[in-house]
Short mmCIF file of C-alpha atoms in Angstrom, two decimals:
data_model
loop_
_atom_site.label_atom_id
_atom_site.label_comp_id
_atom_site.label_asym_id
_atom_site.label_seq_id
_atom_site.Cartn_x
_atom_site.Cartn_y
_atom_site.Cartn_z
CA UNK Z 1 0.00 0.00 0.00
CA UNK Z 2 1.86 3.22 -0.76
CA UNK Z 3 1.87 5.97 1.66
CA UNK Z 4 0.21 9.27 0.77
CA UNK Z 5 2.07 12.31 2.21
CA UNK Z 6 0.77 15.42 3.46
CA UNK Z 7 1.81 18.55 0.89
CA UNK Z 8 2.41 21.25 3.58
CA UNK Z 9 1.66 23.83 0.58
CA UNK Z 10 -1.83 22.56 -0.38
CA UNK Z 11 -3.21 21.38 2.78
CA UNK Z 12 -5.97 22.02 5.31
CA UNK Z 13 -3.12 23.75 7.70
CA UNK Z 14 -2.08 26.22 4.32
CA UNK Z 15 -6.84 26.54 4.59
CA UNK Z 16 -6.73 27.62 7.97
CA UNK Z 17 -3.40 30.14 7.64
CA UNK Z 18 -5.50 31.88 4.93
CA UNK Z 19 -8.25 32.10 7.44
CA UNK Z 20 -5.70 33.72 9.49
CA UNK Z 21 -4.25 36.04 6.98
CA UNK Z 22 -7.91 37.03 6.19
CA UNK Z 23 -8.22 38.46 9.47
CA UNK Z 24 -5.04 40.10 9.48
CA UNK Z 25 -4.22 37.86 12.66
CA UNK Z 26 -0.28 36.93 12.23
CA UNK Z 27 0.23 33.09 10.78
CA UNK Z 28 2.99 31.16 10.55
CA UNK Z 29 2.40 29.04 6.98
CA UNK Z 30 1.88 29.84 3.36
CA UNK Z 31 -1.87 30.44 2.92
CA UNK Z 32 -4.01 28.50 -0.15
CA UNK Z 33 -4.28 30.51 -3.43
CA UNK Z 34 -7.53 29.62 -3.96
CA UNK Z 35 -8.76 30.53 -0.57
CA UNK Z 36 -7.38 33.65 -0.94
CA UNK Z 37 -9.29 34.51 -3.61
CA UNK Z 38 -12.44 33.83 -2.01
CA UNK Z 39 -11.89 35.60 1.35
CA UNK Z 40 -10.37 38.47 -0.52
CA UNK Z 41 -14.08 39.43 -1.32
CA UNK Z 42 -14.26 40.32 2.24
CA UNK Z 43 -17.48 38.57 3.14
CA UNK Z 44 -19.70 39.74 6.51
CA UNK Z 45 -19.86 35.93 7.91
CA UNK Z 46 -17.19 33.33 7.03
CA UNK Z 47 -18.34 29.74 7.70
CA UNK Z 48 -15.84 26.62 7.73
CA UNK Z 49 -17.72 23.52 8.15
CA UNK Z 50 -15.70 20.60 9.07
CA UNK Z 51 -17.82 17.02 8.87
CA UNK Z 52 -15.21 14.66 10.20
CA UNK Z 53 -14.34 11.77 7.64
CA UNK Z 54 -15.75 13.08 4.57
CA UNK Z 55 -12.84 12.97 1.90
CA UNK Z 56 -13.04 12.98 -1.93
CA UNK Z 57 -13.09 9.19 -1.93
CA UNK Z 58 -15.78 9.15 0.02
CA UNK Z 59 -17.51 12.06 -1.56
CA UNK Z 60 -17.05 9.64 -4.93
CA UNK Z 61 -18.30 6.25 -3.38
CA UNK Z 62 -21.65 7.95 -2.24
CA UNK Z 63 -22.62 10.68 -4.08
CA UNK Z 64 -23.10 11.06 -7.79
CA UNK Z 65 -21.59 14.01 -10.03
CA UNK Z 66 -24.71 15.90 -9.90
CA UNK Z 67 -24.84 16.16 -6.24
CA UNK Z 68 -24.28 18.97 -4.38
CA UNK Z 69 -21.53 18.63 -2.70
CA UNK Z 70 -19.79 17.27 -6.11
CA UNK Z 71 -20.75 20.07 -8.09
CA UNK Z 72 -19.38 22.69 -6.16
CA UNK Z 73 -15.99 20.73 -5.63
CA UNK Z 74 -13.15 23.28 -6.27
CA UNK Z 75 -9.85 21.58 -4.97
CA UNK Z 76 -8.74 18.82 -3.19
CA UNK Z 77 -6.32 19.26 -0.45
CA UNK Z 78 -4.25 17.27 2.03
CA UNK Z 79 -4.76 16.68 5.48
CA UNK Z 80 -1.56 16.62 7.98
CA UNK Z 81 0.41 13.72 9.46
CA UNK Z 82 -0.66 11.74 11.32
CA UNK Z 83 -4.01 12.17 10.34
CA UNK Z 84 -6.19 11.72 12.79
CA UNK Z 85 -9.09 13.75 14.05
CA UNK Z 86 -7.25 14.58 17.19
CA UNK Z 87 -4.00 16.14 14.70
CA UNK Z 88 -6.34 17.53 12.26
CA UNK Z 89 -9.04 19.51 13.79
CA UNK Z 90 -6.47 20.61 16.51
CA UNK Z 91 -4.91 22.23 13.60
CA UNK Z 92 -7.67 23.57 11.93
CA UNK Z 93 -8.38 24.98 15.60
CA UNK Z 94 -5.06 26.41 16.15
CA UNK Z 95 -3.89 26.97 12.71
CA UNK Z 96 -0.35 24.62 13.35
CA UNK Z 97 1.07 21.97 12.27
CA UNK Z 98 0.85 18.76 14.50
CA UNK Z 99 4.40 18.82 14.94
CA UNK Z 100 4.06 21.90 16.71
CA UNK Z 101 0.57 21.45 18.88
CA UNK Z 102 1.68 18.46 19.79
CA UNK Z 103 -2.02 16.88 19.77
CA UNK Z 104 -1.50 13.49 17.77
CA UNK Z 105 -3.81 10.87 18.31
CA UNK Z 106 -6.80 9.84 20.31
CA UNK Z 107 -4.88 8.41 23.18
CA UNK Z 108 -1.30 9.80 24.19
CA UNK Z 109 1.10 8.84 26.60
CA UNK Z 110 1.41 11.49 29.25
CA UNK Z 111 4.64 10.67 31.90
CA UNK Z 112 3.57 13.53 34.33
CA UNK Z 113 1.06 10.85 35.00
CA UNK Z 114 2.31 7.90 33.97
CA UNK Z 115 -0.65 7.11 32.02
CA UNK Z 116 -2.65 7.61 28.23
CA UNK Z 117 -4.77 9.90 28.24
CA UNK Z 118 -8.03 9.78 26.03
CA UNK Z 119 -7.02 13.56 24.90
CA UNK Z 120 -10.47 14.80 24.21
CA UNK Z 121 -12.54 12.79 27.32
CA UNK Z 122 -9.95 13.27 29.85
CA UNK Z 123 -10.20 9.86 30.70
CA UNK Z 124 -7.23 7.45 31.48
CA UNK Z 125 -5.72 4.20 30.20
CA UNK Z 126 -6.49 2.46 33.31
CA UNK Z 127 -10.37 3.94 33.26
CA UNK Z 128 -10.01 6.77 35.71
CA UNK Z 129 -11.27 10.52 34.78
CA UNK Z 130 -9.25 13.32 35.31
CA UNK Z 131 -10.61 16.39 37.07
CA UNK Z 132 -11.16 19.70 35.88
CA UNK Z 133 -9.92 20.81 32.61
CA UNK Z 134 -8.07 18.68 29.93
CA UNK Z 135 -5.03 17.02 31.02
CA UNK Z 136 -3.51 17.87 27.26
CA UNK Z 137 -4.71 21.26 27.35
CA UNK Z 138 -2.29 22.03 30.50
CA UNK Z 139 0.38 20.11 28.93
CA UNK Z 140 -0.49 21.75 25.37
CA UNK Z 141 -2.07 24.35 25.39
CA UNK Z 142 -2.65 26.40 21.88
CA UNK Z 143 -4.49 29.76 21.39
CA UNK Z 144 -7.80 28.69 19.17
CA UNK Z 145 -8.25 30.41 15.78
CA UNK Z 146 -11.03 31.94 16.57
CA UNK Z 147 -9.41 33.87 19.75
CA UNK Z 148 -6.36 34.95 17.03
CA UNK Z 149 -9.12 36.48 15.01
CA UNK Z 150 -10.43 38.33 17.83
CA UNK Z 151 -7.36 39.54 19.00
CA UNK Z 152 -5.96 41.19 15.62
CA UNK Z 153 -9.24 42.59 14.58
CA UNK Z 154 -13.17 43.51 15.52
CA UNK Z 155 -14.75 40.67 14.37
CA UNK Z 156 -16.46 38.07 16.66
CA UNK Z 157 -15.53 34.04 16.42
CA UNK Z 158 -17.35 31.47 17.10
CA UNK Z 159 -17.00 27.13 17.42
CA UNK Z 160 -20.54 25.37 16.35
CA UNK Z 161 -20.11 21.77 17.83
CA UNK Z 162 -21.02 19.33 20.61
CA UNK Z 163 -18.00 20.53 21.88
CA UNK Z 164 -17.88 24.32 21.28
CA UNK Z 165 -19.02 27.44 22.91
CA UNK Z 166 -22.61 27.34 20.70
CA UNK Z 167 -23.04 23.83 21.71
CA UNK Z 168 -25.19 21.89 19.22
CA UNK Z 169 -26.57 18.08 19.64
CA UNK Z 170 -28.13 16.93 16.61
CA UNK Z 171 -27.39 18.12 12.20
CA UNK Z 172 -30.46 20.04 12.69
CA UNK Z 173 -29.57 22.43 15.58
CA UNK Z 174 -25.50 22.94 14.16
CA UNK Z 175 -27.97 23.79 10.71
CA UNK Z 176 -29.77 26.17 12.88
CA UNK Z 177 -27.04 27.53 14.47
CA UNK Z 178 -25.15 28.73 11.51
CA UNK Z 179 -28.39 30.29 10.20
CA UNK Z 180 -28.75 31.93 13.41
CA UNK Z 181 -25.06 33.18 13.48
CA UNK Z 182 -24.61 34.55 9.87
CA UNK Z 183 -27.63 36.58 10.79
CA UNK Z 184 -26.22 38.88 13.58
CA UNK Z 185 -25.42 42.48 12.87
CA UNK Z 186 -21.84 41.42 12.80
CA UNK Z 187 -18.41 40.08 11.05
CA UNK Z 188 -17.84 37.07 12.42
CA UNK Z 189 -16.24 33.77 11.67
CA UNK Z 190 -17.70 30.53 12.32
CA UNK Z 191 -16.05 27.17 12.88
CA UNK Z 192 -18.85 24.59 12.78
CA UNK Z 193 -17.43 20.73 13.68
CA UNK Z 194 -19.86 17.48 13.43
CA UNK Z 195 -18.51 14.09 13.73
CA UNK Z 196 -20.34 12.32 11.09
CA UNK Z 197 -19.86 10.43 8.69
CA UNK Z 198 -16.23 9.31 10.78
CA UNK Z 199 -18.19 8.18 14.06
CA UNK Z 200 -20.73 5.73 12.03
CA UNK Z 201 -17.74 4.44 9.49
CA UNK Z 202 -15.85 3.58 13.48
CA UNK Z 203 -18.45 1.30 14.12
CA UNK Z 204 -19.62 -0.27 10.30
CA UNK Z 205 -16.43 0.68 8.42
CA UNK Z 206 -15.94 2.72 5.16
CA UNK Z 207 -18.66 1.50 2.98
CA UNK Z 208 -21.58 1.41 5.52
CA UNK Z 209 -24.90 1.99 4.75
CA UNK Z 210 -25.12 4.38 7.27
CA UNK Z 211 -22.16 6.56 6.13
CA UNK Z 212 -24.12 6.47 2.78
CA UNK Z 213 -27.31 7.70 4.38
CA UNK Z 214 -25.37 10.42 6.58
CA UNK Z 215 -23.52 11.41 2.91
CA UNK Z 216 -27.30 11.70 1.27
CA UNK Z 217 -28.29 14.16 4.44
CA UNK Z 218 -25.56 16.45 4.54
CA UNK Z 219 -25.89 16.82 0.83
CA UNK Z 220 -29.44 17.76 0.97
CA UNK Z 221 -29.24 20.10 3.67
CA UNK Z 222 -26.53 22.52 2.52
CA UNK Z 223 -28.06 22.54 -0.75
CA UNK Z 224 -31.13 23.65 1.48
CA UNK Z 225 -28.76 25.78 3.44
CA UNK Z 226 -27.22 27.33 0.37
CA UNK Z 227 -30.33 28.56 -0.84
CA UNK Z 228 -30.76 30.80 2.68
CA UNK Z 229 -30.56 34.28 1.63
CA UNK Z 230 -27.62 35.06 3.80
CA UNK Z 231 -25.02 32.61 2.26
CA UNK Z 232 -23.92 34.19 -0.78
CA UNK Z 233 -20.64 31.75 -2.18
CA UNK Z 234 -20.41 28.13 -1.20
CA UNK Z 235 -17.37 25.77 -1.52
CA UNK Z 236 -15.86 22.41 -1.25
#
């Protein structure tokens, strides 16, 4: 099986620099051309929308040239090494490479505790939980994109996940959400995180009925989405 490398020039860590550079917060990598050219339009509300899992192969297997999502494919672009959800939304979050954030897999071997650590539940190896905030975050810590943005200029940031500070539980409230967001008398930017189709492909693998069914959803719903007045440009 050959090994496909990350290209640190075309990847989602060159995505979120340009993000950065948008802002005219300071970044660290070479920002993507084509990314560029969007934000350079300087829209009100800028949306990225990260569903965990969803690559052009599985874009391909599922959904048919006229779909949606297909149709409005503009480039494809690498992930980072290793990639993992932990070491890729970490740097979509922070806006550096793995290397640097230090976040690399699921579980990590901490020695201050002697221990893995389940990095996002704050659980241990041996089944204990860990108090208070994340182990890795004291260990790691990283300033989020979103507080970079705020920092270097007036606009307001925001994460849309079960995780974030606009917490969402279902597709149809992180749907709401955005709506609700892009709406306010304000420039914002929006990071918007849901973990399918990756959490049902854990548990039935790659070609799963339900990762087609999730695929069909999402593809019907941000066509729905794209039609809202407020979103004005909409990219893969």
């Amino acid at each position: 099986m050959q090994v496909q490398k990350p290209d640190y020039q075309n990847s989602i860590l060159n995505l979120v620099n340009s993000i950065l550079h948008n802002y005219g917060a300071p970044h660290r990598y070479t920002t993507l051309l084509e990314a560029d050219e969007i934000l350079k339009k300087d829209y009100r509300h800028v949306v990225l929308l990260v569903l965990d899992g969803m690559g052009v192969s599985v874009l391909e297997r599922f959904l048919p040239e006229e779909s949606f999502l297909r149709s409005h494919f503009q480039k494809e672009i690498s992930s980072v090494f290793p990639p993992t959800t932990v070491a890729a939304t970490t740097t979509l979050e922070s806006g550096l490479a793995p290397a640097e954030h230090g976040w690399l897999g699921w579980s990590m071997y901490f020695p201050e505790i002697q221990d893995k650590v389940n990095v996002f539940l704050n659980t241990t190896g041996s089944g204990g939980v860990i108090e208070g905030e994340l182990l890795a975050d004291r260990m790691m810590p990283y300033e989020k994109l979103g507080s970079q943005i705020m920092h270097a200029c007036e606009a307001k940031a925001y994460e849309v996940s079960p995780f974030g500070d606009y917490h969402i539980d279902t597709f149809e409230e992180l749907l709401s959400g955005v709506k609700t967001l892009c709406r306010r008398d304000e420039k914002n930017y929006l990071y918007v995180y849901w973990p399918e189709p990756d959490h049902v492909m854990h548990e039935g693998g790659c070609t799963c009925r339900e990762a087609r069914e999730w695929l069909k959803k999402i593809d019907r719903e941000l066509e729905k989405l794209s039609e809202e007045s407020f979103l004005i440009h909409f990219c893969l």
